[in-house]
Tab-separated table of C-alpha atoms in Angstrom:
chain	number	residue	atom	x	y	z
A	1	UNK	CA	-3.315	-5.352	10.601
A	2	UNK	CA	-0.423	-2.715	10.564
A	3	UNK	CA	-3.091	0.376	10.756
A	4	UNK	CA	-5.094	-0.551	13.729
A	5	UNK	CA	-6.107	2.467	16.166
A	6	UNK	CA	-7.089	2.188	19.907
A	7	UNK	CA	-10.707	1.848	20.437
A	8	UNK	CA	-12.987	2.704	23.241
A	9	UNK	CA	-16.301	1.250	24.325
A	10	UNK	CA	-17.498	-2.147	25.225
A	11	UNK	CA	-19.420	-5.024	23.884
A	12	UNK	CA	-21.521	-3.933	20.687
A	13	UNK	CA	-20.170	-0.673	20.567
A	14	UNK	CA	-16.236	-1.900	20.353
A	15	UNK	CA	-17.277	-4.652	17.669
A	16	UNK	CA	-19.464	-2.247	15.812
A	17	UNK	CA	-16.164	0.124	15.555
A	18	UNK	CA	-13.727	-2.518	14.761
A	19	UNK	CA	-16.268	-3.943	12.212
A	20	UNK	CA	-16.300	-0.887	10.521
A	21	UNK	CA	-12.235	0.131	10.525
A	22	UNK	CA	-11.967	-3.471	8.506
A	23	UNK	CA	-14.357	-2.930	6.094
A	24	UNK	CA	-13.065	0.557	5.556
A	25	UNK	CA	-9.722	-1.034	4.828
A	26	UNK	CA	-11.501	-3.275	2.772
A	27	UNK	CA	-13.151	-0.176	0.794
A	28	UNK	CA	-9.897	1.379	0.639
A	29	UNK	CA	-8.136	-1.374	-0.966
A	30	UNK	CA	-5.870	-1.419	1.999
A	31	UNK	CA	-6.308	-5.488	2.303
A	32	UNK	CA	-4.202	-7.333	-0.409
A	33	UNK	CA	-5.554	-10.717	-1.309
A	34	UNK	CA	-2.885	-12.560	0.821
A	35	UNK	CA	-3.193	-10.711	3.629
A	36	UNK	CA	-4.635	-12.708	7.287
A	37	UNK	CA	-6.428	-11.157	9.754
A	38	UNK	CA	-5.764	-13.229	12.929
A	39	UNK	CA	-8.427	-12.515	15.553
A	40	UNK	CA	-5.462	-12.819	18.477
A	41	UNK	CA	-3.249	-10.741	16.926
A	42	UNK	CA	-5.986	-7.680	15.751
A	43	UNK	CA	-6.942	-7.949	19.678
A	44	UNK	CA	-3.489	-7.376	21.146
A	45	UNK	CA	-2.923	-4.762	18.831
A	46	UNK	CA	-5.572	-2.915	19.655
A	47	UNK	CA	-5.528	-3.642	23.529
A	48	UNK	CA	-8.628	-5.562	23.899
A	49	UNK	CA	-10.195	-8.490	24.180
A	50	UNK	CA	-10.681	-11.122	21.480
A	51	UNK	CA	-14.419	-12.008	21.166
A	52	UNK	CA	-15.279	-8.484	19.900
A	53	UNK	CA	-12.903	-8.949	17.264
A	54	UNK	CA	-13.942	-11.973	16.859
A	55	UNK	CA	-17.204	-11.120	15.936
A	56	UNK	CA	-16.783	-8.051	14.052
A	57	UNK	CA	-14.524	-10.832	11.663
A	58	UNK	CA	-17.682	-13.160	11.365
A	59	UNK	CA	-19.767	-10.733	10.378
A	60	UNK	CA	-17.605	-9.741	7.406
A	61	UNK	CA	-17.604	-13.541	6.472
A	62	UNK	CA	-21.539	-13.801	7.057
A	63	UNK	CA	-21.445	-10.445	4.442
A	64	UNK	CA	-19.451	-12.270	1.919
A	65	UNK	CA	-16.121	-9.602	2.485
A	66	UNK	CA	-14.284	-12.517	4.447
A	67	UNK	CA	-13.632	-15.918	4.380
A	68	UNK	CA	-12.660	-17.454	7.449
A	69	UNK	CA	-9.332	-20.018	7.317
A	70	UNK	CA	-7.111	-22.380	9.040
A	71	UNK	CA	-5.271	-19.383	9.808
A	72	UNK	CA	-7.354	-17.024	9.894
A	73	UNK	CA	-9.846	-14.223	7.905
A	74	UNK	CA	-8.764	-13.090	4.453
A	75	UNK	CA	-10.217	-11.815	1.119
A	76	UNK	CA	-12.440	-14.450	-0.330
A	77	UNK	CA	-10.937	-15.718	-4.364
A	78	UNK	CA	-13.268	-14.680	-6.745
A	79	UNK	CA	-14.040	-17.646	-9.246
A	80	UNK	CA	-16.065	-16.479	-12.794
A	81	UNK	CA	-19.069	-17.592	-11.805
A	82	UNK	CA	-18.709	-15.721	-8.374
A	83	UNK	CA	-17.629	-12.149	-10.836
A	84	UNK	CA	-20.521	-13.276	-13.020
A	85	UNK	CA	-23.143	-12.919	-10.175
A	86	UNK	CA	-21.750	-10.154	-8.718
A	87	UNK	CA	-21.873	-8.079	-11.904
A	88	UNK	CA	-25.837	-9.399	-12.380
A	89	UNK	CA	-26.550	-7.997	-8.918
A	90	UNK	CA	-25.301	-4.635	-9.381
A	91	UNK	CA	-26.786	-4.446	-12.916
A	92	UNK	CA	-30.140	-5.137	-11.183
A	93	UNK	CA	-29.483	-2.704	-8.252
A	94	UNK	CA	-27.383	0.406	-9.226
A	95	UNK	CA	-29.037	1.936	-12.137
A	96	UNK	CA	-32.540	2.169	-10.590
A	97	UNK	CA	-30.313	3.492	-7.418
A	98	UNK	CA	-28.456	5.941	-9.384
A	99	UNK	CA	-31.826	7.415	-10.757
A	100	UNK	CA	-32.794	7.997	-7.572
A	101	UNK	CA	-29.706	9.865	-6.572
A	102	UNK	CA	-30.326	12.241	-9.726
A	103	UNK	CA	-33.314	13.430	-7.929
A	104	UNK	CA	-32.050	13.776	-4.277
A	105	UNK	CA	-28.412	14.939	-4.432
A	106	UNK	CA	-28.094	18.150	-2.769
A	107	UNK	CA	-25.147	20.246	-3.220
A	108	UNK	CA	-22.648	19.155	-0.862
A	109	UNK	CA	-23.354	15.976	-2.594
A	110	UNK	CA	-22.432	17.234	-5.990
A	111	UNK	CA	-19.469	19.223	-4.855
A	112	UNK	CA	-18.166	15.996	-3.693
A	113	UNK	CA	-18.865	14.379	-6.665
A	114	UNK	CA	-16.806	17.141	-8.111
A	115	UNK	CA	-14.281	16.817	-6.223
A	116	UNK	CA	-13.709	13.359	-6.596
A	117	UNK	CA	-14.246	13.317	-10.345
A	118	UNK	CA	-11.440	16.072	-9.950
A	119	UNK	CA	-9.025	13.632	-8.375
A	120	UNK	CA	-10.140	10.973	-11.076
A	121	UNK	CA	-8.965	12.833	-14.252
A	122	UNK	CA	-5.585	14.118	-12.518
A	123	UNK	CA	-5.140	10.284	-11.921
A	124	UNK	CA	-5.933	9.298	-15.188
A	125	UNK	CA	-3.674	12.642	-16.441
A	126	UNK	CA	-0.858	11.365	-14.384
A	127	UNK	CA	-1.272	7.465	-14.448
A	128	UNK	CA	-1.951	7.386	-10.775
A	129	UNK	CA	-4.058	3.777	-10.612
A	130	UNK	CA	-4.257	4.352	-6.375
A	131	UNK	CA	-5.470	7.993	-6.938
A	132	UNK	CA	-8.050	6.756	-9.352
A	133	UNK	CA	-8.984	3.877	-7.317
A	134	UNK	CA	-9.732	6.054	-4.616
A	135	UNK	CA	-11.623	8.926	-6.626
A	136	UNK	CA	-14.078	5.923	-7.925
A	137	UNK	CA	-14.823	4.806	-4.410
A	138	UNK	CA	-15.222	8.417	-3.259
A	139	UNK	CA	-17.307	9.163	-5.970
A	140	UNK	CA	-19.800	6.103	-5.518
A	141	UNK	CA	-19.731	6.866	-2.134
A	142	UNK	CA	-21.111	10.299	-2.506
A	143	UNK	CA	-24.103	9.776	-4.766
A	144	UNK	CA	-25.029	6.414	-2.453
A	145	UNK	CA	-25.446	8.949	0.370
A	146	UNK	CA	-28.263	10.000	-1.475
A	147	UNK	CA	-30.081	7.154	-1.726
A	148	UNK	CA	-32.927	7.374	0.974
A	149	UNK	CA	-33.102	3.459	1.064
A	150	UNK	CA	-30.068	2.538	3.351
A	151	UNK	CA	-30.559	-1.030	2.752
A	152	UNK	CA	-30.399	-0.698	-0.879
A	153	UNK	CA	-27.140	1.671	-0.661
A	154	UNK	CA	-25.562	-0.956	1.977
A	155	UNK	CA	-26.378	-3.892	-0.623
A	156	UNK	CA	-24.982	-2.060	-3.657
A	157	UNK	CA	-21.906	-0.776	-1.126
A	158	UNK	CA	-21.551	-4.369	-0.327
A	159	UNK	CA	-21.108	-6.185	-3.669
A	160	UNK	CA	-19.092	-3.078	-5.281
A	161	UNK	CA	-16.731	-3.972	-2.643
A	162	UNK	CA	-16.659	-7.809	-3.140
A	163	UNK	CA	-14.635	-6.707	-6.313
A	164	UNK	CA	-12.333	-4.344	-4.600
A	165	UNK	CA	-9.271	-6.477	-3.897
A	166	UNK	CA	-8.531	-7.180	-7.747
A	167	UNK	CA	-9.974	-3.590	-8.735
A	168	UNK	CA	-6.775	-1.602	-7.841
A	169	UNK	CA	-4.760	-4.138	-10.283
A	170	UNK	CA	-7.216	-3.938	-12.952
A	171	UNK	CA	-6.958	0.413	-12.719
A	172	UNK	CA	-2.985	0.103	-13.478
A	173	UNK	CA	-4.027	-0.512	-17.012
A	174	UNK	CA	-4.273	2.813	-18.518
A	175	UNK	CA	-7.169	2.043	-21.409
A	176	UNK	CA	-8.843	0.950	-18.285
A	177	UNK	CA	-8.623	4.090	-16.676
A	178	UNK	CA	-9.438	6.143	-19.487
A	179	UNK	CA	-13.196	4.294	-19.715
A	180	UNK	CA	-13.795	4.629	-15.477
A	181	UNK	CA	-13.275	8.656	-16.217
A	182	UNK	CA	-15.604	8.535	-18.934
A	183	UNK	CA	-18.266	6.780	-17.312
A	184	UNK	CA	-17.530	8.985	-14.111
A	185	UNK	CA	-18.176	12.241	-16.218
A	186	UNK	CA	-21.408	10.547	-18.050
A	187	UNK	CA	-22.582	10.159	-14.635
A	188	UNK	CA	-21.798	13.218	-13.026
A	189	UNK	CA	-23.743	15.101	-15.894
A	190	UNK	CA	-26.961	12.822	-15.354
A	191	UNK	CA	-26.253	13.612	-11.552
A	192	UNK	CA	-25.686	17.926	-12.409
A	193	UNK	CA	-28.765	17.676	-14.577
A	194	UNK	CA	-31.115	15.822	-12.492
A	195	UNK	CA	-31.705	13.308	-15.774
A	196	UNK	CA	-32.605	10.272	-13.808
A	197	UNK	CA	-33.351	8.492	-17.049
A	198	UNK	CA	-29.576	9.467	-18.197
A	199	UNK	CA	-28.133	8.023	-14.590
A	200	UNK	CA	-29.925	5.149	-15.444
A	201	UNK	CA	-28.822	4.274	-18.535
A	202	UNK	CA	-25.005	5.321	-17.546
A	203	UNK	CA	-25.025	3.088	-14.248
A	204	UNK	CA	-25.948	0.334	-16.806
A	205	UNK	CA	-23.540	1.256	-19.193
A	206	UNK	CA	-20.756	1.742	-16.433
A	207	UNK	CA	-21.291	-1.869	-15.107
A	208	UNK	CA	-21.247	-3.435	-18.424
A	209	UNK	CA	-17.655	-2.053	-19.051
A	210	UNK	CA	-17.011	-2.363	-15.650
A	211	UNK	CA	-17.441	-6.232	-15.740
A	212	UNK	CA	-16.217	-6.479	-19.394
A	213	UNK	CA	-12.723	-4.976	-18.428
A	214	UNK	CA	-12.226	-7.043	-14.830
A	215	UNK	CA	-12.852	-10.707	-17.031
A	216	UNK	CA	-10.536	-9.710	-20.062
A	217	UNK	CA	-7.770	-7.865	-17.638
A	218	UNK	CA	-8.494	-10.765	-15.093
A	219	UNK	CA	-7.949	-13.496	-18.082
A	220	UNK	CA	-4.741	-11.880	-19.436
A	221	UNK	CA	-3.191	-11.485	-15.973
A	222	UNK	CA	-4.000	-15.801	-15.615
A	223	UNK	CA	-2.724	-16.177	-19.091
A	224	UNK	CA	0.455	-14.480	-17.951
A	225	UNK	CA	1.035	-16.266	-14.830
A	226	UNK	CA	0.487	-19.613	-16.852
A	227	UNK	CA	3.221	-18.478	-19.326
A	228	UNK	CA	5.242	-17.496	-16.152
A	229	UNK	CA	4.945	-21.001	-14.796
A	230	UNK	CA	5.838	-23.008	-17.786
A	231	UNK	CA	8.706	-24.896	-18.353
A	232	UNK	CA	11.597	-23.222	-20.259
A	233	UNK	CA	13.739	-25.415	-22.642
């Protein structure tokens, strides 16, 4: 990890903390999908001992955002089936959570919903696939803070982020881009006008083109690399 900060505490407390620096990173899209995470080395980085770390990296894996190797922890490779399931979860989760969020978002809520629909378009505007990136997990962020059922908004937080290491590439292609801003803007009106029927309905909406633009970017990007490795002649 090239970002690691010092952290204090002891026993739960310092796993708790470094559990939740590495799946921020994860939620950032700061973990590329060759990257290790090598219990020894997070440890000495950080200046402390290795069981905390240890655990922290286990309970990632137990949570599906690791997979534990020979050499260490790293993003788990996604197979269809795996993007299929994923997808059917958050259909069956986010909508009904979204609703929800129509009727509870207070105004600090919606001004960060503004602000990081805001960022969204200038990406989009400017071709910025990190900015965007970013604005989407802000934004999702902000309206799951409204969900009063934390175990719901940590299961939907969860899977959304199973998808996050092949997200970023998938947001460099701008037709991409241009359907995550409109879905963000059909949601942020549901969310302005307290319509939870209209969140509802635009989660579901969202997901579906969500999931329909990961398999056909994911397929093309395969289809390339098989062309790529190909003999010539």
């Amino acid at each position: 990890m090239s970002d690691e900060r010092p952290f204090k505490g002891s026993g739960g407390s310092l796993r708790a903390q470094i559990y939740e620096d590495i799946r921020d990173r994860i939620h950032r899209g700061a973990l590329g999908a060759n990257d290790r995470l090598v219990d020894v080395e997070i440890a000495g980085n950080l200046g402390v001992s290795r069981m905390p770390v240890r655990e922290a990296l286990l309970q990632l894996t137990h949570e599906g955002y690791l997979v534990g190797t020979t050499r260490g922890f790293m993003l788990p490779t996604l197979t269809p089936t795996d993007v299929a399931n994923i997808f059917e979860v958050r259909r069956c989760l986010e909508p009904r959570a979204a609703a929800h969020a129509a009727r509870t978002l207070d105004t600090a809520g919606m001004e960060r919903l503004a602000a990081a629909l805001k960022d969204a378009e200038e990406a989009v505007a400017t071709a910025d696939a990190e900015l965007l990136f970013q604005a989407n997990v802000r934004f999702r962020r902000s309206w799951l803070e409204a969900v009063d059922n934390d175990r719901l908004a940590s299961a939907i937080a969860r899977f959304a982020d199973h998808v996050q290491v092949v997200r970023l590439g998938t947001l460099t292609h701008q037709p991409t881009q241009a359907v995550v801003l409109a879905g963000m803007r059909r949601l942020y009106d549901a969310f302005a006008n307290r319509d939870s029927m209209a969140a509802f309905d635009h989660m579901t909406t969202f997901i579906q083109h969500a999931e329909e633009r990961f398999v056909a970017l994911t397929k093309a990007l395969e289809s390339a690399g098989d062309e790529g490795r190909r003999p010539q002649g």
